[in-house]
Tab-separated table of C-alpha atoms and ligand atoms in Angstrom:
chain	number	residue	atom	x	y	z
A	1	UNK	CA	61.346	85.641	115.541
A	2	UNK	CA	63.571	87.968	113.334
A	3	UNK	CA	66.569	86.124	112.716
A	4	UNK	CA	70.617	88.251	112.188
A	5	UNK	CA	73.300	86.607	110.682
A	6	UNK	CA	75.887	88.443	111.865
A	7	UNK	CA	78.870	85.667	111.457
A	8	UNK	CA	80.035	86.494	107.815
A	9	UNK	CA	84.048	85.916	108.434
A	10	UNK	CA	82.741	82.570	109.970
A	11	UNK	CA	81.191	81.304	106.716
A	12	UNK	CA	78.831	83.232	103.821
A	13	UNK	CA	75.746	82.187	102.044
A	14	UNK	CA	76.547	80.850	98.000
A	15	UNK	CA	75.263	83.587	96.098
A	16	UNK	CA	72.308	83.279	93.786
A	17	UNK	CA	74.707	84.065	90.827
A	18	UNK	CA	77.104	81.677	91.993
A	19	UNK	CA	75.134	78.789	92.672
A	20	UNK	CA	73.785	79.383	89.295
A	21	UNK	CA	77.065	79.149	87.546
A	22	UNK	CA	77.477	75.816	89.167
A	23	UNK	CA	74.293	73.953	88.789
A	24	UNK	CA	75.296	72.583	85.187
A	25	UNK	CA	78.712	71.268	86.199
A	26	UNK	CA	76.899	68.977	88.830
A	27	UNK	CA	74.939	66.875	85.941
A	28	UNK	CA	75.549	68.513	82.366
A	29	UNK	CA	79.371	68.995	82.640
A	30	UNK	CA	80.356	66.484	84.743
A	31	UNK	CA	83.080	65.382	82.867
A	32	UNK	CA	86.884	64.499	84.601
A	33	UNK	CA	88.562	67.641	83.601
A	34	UNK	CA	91.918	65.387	83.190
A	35	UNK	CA	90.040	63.616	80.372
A	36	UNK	CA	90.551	64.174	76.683
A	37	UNK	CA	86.908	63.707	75.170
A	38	UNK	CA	84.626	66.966	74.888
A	39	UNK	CA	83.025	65.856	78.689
A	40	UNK	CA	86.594	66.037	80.031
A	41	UNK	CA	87.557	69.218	77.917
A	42	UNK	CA	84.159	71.383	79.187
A	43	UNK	CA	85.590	70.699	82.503
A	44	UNK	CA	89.162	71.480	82.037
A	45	UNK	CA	87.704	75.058	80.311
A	46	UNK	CA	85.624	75.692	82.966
A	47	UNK	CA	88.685	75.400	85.585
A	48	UNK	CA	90.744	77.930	83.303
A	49	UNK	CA	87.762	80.193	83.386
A	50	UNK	CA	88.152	79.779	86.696
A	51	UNK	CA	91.718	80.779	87.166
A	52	UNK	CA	91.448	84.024	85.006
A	53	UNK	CA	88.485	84.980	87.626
A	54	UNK	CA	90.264	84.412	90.541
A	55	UNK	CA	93.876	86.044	89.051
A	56	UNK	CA	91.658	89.518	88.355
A	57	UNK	CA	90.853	89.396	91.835
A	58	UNK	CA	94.731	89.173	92.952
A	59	UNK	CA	95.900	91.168	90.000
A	60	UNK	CA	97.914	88.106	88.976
A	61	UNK	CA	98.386	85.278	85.755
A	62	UNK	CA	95.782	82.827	85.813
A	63	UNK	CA	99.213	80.137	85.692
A	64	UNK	CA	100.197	81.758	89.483
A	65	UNK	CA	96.756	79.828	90.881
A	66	UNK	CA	96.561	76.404	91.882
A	67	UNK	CA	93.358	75.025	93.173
A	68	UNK	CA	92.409	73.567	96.674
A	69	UNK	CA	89.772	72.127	99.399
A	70	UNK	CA	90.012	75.520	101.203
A	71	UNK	CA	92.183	78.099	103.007
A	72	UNK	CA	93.249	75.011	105.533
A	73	UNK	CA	94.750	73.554	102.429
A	74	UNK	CA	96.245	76.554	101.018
A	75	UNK	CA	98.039	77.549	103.944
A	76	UNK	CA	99.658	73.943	104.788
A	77	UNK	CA	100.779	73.738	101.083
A	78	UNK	CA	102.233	77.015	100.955
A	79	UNK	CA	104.008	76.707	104.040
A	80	UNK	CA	105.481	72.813	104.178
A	81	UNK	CA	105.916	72.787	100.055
A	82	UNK	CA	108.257	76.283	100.636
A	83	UNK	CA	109.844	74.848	104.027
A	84	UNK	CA	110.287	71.162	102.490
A	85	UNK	CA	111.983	72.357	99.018
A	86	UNK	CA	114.261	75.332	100.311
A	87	UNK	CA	115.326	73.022	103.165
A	88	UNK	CA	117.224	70.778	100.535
A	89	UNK	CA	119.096	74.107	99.532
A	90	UNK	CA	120.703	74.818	102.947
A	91	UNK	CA	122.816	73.009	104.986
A	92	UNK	CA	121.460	71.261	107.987
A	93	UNK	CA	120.902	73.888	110.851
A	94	UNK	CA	118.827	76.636	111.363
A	95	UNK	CA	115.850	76.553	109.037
A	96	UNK	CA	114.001	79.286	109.825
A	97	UNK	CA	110.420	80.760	109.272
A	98	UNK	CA	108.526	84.175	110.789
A	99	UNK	CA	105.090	84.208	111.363
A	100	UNK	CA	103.294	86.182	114.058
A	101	UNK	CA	101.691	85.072	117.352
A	102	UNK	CA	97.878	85.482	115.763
A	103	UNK	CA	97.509	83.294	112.824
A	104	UNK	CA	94.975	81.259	111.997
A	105	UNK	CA	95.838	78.009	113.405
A	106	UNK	CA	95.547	76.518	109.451
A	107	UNK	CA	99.310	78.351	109.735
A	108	UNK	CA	100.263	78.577	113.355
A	109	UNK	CA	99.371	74.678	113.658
A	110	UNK	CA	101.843	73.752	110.419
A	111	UNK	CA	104.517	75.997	111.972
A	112	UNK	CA	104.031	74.303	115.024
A	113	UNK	CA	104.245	71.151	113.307
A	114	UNK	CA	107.278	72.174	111.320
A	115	UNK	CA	109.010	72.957	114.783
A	116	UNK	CA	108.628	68.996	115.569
A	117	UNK	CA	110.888	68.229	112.214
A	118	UNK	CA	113.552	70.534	113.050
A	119	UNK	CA	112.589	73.996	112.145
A	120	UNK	CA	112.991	76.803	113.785
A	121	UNK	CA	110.001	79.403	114.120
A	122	UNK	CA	109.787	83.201	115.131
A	123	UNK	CA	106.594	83.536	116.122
A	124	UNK	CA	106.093	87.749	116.157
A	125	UNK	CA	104.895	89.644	118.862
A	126	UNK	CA	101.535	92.283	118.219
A	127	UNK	CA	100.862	95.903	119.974
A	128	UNK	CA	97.698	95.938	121.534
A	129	UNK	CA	95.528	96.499	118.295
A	130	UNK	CA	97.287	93.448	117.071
A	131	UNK	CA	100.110	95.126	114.501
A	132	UNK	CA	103.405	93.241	113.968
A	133	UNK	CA	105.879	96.094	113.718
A	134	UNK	CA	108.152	95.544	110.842
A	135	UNK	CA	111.609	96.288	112.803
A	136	UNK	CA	110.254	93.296	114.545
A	137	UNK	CA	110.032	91.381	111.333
A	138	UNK	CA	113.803	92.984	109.441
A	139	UNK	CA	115.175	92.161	113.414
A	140	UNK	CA	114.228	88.483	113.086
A	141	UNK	CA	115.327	87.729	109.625
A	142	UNK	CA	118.681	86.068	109.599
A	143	UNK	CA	120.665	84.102	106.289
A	144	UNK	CA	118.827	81.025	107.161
A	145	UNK	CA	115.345	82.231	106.955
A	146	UNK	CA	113.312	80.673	104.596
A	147	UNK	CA	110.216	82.083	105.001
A	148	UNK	CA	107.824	84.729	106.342
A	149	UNK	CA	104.569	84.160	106.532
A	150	UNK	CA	102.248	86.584	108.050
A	151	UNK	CA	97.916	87.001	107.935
A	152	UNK	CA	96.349	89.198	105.832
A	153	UNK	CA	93.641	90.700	108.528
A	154	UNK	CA	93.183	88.950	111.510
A	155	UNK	CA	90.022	86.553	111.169
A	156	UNK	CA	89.106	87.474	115.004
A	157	UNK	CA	90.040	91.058	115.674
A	158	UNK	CA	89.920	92.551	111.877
A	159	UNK	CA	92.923	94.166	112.413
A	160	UNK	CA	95.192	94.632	108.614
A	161	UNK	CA	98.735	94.017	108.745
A	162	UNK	CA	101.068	95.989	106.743
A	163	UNK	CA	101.137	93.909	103.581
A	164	UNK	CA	103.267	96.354	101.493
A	165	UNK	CA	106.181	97.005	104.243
A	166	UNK	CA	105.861	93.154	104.801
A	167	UNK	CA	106.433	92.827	100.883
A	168	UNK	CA	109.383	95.420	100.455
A	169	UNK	CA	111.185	93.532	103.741
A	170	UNK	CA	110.795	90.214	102.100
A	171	UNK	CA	111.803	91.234	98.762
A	172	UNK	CA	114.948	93.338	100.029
A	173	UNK	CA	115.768	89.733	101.918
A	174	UNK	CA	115.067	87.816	99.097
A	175	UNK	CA	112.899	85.392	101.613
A	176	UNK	CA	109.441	83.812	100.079
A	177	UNK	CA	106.641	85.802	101.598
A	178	UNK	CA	103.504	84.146	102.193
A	179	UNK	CA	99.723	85.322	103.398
A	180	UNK	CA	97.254	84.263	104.739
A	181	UNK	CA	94.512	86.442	102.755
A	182	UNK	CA	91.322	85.016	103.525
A	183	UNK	CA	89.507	87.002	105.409
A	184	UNK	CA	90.891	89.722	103.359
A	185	UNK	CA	89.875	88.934	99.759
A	186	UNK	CA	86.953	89.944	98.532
A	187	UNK	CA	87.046	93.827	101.149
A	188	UNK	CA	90.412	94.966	100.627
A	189	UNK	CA	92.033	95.484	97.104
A	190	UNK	CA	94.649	93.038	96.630
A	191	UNK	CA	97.355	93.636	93.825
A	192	UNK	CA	100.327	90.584	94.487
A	193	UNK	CA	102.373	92.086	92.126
A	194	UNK	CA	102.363	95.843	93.831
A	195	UNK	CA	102.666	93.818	97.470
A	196	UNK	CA	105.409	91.472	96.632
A	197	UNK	CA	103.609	88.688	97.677
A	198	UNK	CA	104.764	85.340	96.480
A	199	UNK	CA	102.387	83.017	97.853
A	200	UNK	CA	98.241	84.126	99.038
A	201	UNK	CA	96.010	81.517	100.404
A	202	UNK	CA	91.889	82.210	100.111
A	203	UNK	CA	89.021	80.064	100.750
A	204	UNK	CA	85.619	79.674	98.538
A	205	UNK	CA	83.314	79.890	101.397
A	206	UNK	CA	84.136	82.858	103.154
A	207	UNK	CA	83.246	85.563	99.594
A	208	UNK	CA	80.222	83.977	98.961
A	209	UNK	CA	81.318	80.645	97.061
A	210	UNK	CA	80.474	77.096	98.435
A	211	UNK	CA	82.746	75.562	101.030
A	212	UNK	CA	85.334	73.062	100.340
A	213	UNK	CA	87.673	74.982	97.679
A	214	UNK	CA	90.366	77.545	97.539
A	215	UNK	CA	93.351	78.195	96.203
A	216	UNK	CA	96.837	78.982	95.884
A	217	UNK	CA	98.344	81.809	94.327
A	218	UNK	CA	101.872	80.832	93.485
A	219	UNK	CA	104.039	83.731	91.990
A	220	UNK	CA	105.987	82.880	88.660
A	221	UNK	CA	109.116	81.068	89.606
A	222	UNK	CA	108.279	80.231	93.502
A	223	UNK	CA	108.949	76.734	93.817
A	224	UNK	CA	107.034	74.237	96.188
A	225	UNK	CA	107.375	70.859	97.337
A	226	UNK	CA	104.119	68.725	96.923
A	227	UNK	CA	102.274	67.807	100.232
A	228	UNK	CA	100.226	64.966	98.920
A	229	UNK	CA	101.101	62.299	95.953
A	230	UNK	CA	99.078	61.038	93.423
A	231	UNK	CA	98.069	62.010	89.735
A	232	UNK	CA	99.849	65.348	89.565
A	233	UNK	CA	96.879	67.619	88.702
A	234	UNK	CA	98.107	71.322	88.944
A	235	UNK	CA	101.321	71.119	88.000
A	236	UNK	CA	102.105	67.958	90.534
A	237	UNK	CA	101.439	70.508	93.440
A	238	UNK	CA	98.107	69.510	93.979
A	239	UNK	CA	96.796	65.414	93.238
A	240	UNK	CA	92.868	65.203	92.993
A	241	UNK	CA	90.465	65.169	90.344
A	242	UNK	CA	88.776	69.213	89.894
A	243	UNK	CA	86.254	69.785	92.361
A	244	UNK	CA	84.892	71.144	88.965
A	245	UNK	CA	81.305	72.531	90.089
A	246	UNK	CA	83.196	73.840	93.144
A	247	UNK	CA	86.371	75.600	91.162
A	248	UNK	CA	83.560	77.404	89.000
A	249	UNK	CA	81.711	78.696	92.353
A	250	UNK	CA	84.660	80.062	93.344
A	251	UNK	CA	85.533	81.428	89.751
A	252	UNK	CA	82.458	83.648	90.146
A	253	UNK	CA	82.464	84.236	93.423
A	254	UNK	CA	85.792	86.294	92.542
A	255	UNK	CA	84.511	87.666	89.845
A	256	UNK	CA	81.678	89.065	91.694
A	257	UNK	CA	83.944	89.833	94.341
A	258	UNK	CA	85.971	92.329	92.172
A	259	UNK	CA	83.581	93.874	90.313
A	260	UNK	CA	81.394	94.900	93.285
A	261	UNK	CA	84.584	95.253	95.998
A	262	UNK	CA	84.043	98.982	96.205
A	263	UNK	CA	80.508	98.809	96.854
A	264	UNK	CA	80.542	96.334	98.906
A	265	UNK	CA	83.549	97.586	101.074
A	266	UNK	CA	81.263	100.685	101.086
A	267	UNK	CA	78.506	98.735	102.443
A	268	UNK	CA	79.926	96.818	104.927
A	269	UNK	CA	81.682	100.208	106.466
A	270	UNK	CA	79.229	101.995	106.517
A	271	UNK	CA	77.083	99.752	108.557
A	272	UNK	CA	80.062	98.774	110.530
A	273	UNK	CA	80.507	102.237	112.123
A	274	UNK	CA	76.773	102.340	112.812
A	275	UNK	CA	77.071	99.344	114.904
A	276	UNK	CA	80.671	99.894	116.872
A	277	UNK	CA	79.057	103.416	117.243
A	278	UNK	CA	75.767	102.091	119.187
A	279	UNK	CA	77.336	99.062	120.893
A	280	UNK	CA	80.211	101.348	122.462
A	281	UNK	CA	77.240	103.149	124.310
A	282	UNK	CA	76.919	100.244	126.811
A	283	UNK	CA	78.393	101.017	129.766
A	284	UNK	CA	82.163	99.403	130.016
A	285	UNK	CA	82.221	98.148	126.386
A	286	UNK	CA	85.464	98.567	124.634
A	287	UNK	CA	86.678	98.003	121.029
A	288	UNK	CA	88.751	95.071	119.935
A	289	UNK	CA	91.464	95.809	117.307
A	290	UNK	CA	92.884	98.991	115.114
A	291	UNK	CA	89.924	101.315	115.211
A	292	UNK	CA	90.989	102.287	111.328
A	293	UNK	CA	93.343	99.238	110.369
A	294	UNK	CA	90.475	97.129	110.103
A	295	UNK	CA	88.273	95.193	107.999
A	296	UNK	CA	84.719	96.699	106.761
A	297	UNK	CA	82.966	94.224	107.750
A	298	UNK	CA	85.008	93.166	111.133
A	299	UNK	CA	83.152	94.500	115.405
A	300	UNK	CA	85.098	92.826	118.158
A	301	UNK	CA	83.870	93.688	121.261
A	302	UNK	CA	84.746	93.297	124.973
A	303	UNK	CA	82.385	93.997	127.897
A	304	UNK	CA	83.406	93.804	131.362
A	305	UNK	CA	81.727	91.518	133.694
A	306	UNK	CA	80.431	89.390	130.850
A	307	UNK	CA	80.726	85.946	129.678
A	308	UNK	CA	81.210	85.739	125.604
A	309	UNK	CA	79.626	82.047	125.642
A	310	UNK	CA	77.031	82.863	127.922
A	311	UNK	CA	76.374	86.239	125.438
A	312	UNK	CA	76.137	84.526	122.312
A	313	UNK	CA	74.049	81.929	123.822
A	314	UNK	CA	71.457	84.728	124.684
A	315	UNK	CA	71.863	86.419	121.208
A	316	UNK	CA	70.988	83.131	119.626
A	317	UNK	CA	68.271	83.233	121.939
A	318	UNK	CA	67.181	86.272	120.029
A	319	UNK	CA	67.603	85.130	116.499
A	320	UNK	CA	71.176	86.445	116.736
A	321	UNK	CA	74.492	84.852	114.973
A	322	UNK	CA	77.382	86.222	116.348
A	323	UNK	CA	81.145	84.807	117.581
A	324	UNK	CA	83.062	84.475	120.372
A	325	UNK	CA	86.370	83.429	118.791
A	326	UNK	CA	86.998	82.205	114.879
A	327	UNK	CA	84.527	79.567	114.332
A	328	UNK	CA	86.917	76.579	114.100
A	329	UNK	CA	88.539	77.014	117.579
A	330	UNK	CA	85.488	78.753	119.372
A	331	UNK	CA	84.229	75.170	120.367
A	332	UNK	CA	87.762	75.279	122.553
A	333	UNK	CA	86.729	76.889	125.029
A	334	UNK	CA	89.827	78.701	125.694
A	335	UNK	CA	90.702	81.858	126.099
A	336	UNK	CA	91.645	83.002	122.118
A	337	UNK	CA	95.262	83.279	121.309
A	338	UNK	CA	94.873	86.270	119.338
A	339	UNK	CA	92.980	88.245	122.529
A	340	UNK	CA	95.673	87.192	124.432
A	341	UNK	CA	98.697	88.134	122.113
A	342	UNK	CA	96.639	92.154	122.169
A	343	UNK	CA	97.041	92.031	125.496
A	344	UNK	CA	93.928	91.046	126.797
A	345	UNK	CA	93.545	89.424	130.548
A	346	UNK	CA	91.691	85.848	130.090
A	347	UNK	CA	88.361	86.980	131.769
A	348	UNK	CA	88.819	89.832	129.792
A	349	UNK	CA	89.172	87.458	126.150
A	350	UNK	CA	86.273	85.972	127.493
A	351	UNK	CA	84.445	88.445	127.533
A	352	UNK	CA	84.377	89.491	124.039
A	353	UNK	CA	81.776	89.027	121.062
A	354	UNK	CA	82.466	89.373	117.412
A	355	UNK	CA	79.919	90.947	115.370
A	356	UNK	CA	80.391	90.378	110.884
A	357	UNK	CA	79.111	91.623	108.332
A	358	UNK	CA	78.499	90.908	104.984
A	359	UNK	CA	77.049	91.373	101.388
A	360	UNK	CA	73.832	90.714	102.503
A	361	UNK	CA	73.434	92.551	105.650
A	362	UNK	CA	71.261	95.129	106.137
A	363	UNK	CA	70.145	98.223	108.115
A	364	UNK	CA	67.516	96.653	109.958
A	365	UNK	CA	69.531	93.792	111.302
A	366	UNK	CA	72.225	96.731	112.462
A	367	UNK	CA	69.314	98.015	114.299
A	368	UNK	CA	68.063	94.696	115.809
A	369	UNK	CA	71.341	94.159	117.001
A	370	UNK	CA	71.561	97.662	118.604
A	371	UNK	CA	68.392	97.206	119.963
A	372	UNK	CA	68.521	93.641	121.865
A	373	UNK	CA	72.278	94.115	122.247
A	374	UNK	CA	72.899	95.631	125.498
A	375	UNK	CA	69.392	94.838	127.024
A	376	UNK	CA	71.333	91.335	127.070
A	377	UNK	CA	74.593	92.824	128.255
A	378	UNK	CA	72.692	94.255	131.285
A	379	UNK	CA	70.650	91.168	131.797
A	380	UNK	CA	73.756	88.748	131.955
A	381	UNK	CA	75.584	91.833	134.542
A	382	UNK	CA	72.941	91.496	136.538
A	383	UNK	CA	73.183	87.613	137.296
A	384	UNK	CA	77.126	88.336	137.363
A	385	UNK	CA	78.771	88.549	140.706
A	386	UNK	CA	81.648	90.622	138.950
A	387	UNK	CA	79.422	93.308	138.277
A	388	UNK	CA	78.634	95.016	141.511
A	389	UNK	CA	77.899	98.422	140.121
B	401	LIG	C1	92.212	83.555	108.256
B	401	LIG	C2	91.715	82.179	107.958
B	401	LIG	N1	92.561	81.282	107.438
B	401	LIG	C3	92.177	80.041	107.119
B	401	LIG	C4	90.887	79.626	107.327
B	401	LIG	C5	90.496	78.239	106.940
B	401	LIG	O1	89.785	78.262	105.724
B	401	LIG	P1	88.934	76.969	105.272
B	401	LIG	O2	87.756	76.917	106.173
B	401	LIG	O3	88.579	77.235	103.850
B	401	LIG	O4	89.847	75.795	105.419
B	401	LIG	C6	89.955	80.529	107.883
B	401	LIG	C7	88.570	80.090	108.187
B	401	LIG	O5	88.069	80.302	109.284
B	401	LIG	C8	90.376	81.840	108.196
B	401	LIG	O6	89.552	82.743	108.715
C-alpha cells in the first residue's frame, strides 16, 4: 500500500545531511563539552558551530541562543525566567502577561500555571481566521505588564500573526516580547532584530533535526530567571551537560533550513494550493484559517457531517498520516481550543482534518490524497445520521 506522510508540523524525518553531521559526535566526539581536554573542547566547538547556524537562521548573535530539550522547554523558560525575574522589580500586585487564547499549550499551560502563583494573564481573543488584532493587544497592556507573549503561526490552523505590529507595540511599551516560533522557523523568514523580538522559542524536530533539542533565542540584555539548578551550562540559564550530537543536528538542520527556505517555502506552497484547491471540491468542505496569512505547508479542513477521529482513522487505513488537532493534545479527545477560539461549533472542531506538508513531499502523494480523500468523506457521510442529503 502507498503510504503519505502528510503530518510534517507534527514531527519531520532527520535529514540525510543532518544525521550525517551527527553520527561522529555519538562515538568519535563524545567528549563533555564542559571539559577542558581536546575530547571536551571538540564538543564545546561543535556547540558554537552550532549557535552561529541557528543565529543565521534568526538573523541574530550566536551569544542571543541558549540551548534546550525542545520547544516545550523553550517556551517554559522564556516565560517563568521573564515572569520570575521582572516580578522582583515591581511591587506586589498586578503582574501581568498577554498571550492569546490559541497557544500551544507548552505556553498556555505555563501561563496557566503562572495564574496559580499570583499572576495575572490576558489571554487574547482571535477573529475567525484566528488573528489577534493589535488594538486588542495596545488595549490590554497596562504599567504592570511584564510580558507579551504571542505564537508565531498557529501549529493547528497555520494562521501567521502579525509579528512586526506585535514587535513595534512591545517595543513602544518597553514590555519583553516573546514567540512562540516553531512551527514558523524554517517557512517564514525570520529577522529578530527587524521584528523586535526579544525572546523566540524553536524545536529540533519539527525542520528536519532529531527530537529532543531546541533553543532559546535570548536578545542582548533580556534578563531571565533560571527554571532548573545545577551546573550552570549556558550562562546559568540552562543546567545539563550538551546534548552535543543533538545541538549539532539542530546546527544543520538550520543551516539547511536557511539556505534552502525559499525553495522550500516555494515547494510547500505550491503543493499546498493544489491540495486546498482539490479537497474544497467535496461537497460542504470549508477552509480552516487565513486563506493567505498562512503557513506553506499548513491545510486545515472542516467537513460537515464528519467525524475527524473517525477520518483519520480511515486515512490511516489508506496509508494516510494526517491530524486532527496538534499531535500532543489530539490524544484528548476534546474539541481543540484553537477551533473553538475561530469560532468553530464543537461538532464542527470535530470535524476537521489537518493536512502538512513538508520538504519531502511530493506531487504524487498530493494526488493520492486528492484521490482517496473524499471517496472517504462520502463513505463516513453515508454511515452518518447527520448527513441526510
Ligand atoms: C507551536 C509549538 N510549540 C511548541 C511545541 C513543542 O515543541 P517540542 O515538541 O519540541 O517540545 C510544538 C510541538 O508540537 C509546537 O507546534
Amino acid at each position: 500500500m502507498k503510504k503519505v506522510y502528510m503530518d510534517y508540523a507534527a514531527t519531520t524525518p532527520v535529514d540525510k545531511e543532518v544525521i550525517d553531521e551527527m553520527i561522529p559526535y555519538f562515538d568519535k566526539y563524545y567528549g563533555n563539552a564542559s571539559s577542558i581536554h581536546s575530547f571536551g573542547r571538540d564538543a564545546f566547538d561543535a556547540g558554537e558551530k552550532s549557535r552561529e547556524q541557528i543565529s543565521g537562521l534568526l538573523s541574530a548573535n550566536a551569544d542571543e541562543i541558549i540551548f534546550t530539550s525542545g520547544g516545550t522547554e523553550s517556551d517554559n523558560l522564556a516565560i517563568k525566567g521573564a515572569a520570575y525575574l521582572n516580578k522582583k522589580k515591581r511591587d506586589s500586585k498586578g503582574y501581568h502577561i498577554i498571550t492569546s487564547e490559541i497557544e500551544h499549550p507548552a505556553v498556555l499551560e505555563t501561563c496557566k500555571y503562572l495564574e496559580k502563583q499570583g499572576f495575572n494573564v490576558k489571554y487574547l481573543p482571535v477573529d475567525k481566521y484566528g488573528l489577534i488584532k493589535t488594538k486588542d493587544l495596545e488595549d490590554a497592556i497596562s504599567k504592570n505588564t511584564l510580558l507579551i507573549t504571542i505564537i508565531f503561526a498557529n501549529n493547528e490552523i497555520g494562521t501567521i500573526e502579525p509579528m512586526e505590529e506585535i514587535g513595534k507595540i512591545a517595543k513602544k511599551h518597553d514590555v519583553i516580547f516573546h514567540t512562540d516560533a516553531v512551527q514558523a522557523v524554517g517557512k517564514v523568514p525570520i529577522d529578530v532584530k527587524k521584528l523586535n523580538i526579544d525572546l523566540l522559542s524553536l524545536s529540533s524536530h519539527k525542520i528536519y533535526g532529531p527530537k529532543g533539542v531546541g533553543a532559546l533565542y535570548i536578545r542582548k540584555g533580556v534578563k531571565l530567571q533560571t527554571i532548573a539548578h545545577g551546573g550552570g551550562h549556558e550562562k546559568g540559564l540552562r543546567s545539563s551537560t550538551h546534548n552535543t550530537p543533538g545541538i549539532v543536528g539542530l546546527g544543520k538542520a538550520c543551516e539547511l533550513g536557511m539556505n534552502r527556505l525559499k525553495k522550500d517555502a516555494a515547494h510547500m506552497k505550491n503543493l499546498r494550493d493544489v491540495l486546498i484547491k482539490e479537497i474544497l471540491k467535496v461537497e460542504e468542505s470549508y477552509l480552516n484559517g487565513h486563506p493567505e496569512k498562512r503557513l506553506v505547508n499548513n491545510a486545515h479542513f472542516r467537513f460537515t457531517a464528519i467525524e475527524g477521529e473517525s477520518l483519520n482513522l480511515m486515512l490511516d487505513d489508506k496509508g494516510i498520516a494526517g491530524a486532527t488537532g496538534s499531535a500532543c493534545s489530539s490524544k484528548k479527545l476534546q474539541a481543540s481550543h484553537v477551533l473553538l477560539a475561530i469560532g468553530l461549533k464543537p461538532e464542527e472542531a470535530h470535524g476537521s482534518l489537518r493536512l502538512s506538508l513538508g520538504r519531502m513531499s511530493t506531487k504524487e502523494d498530493v494526488s493520492y490524497v486528492t484521490e482517496v480523500l473524499p471517496e472517504v468523506v462520502n463513505n463516513l457521510r453515508k454511515m452518518s445520521p447527520l448527513w441526510n442529503r
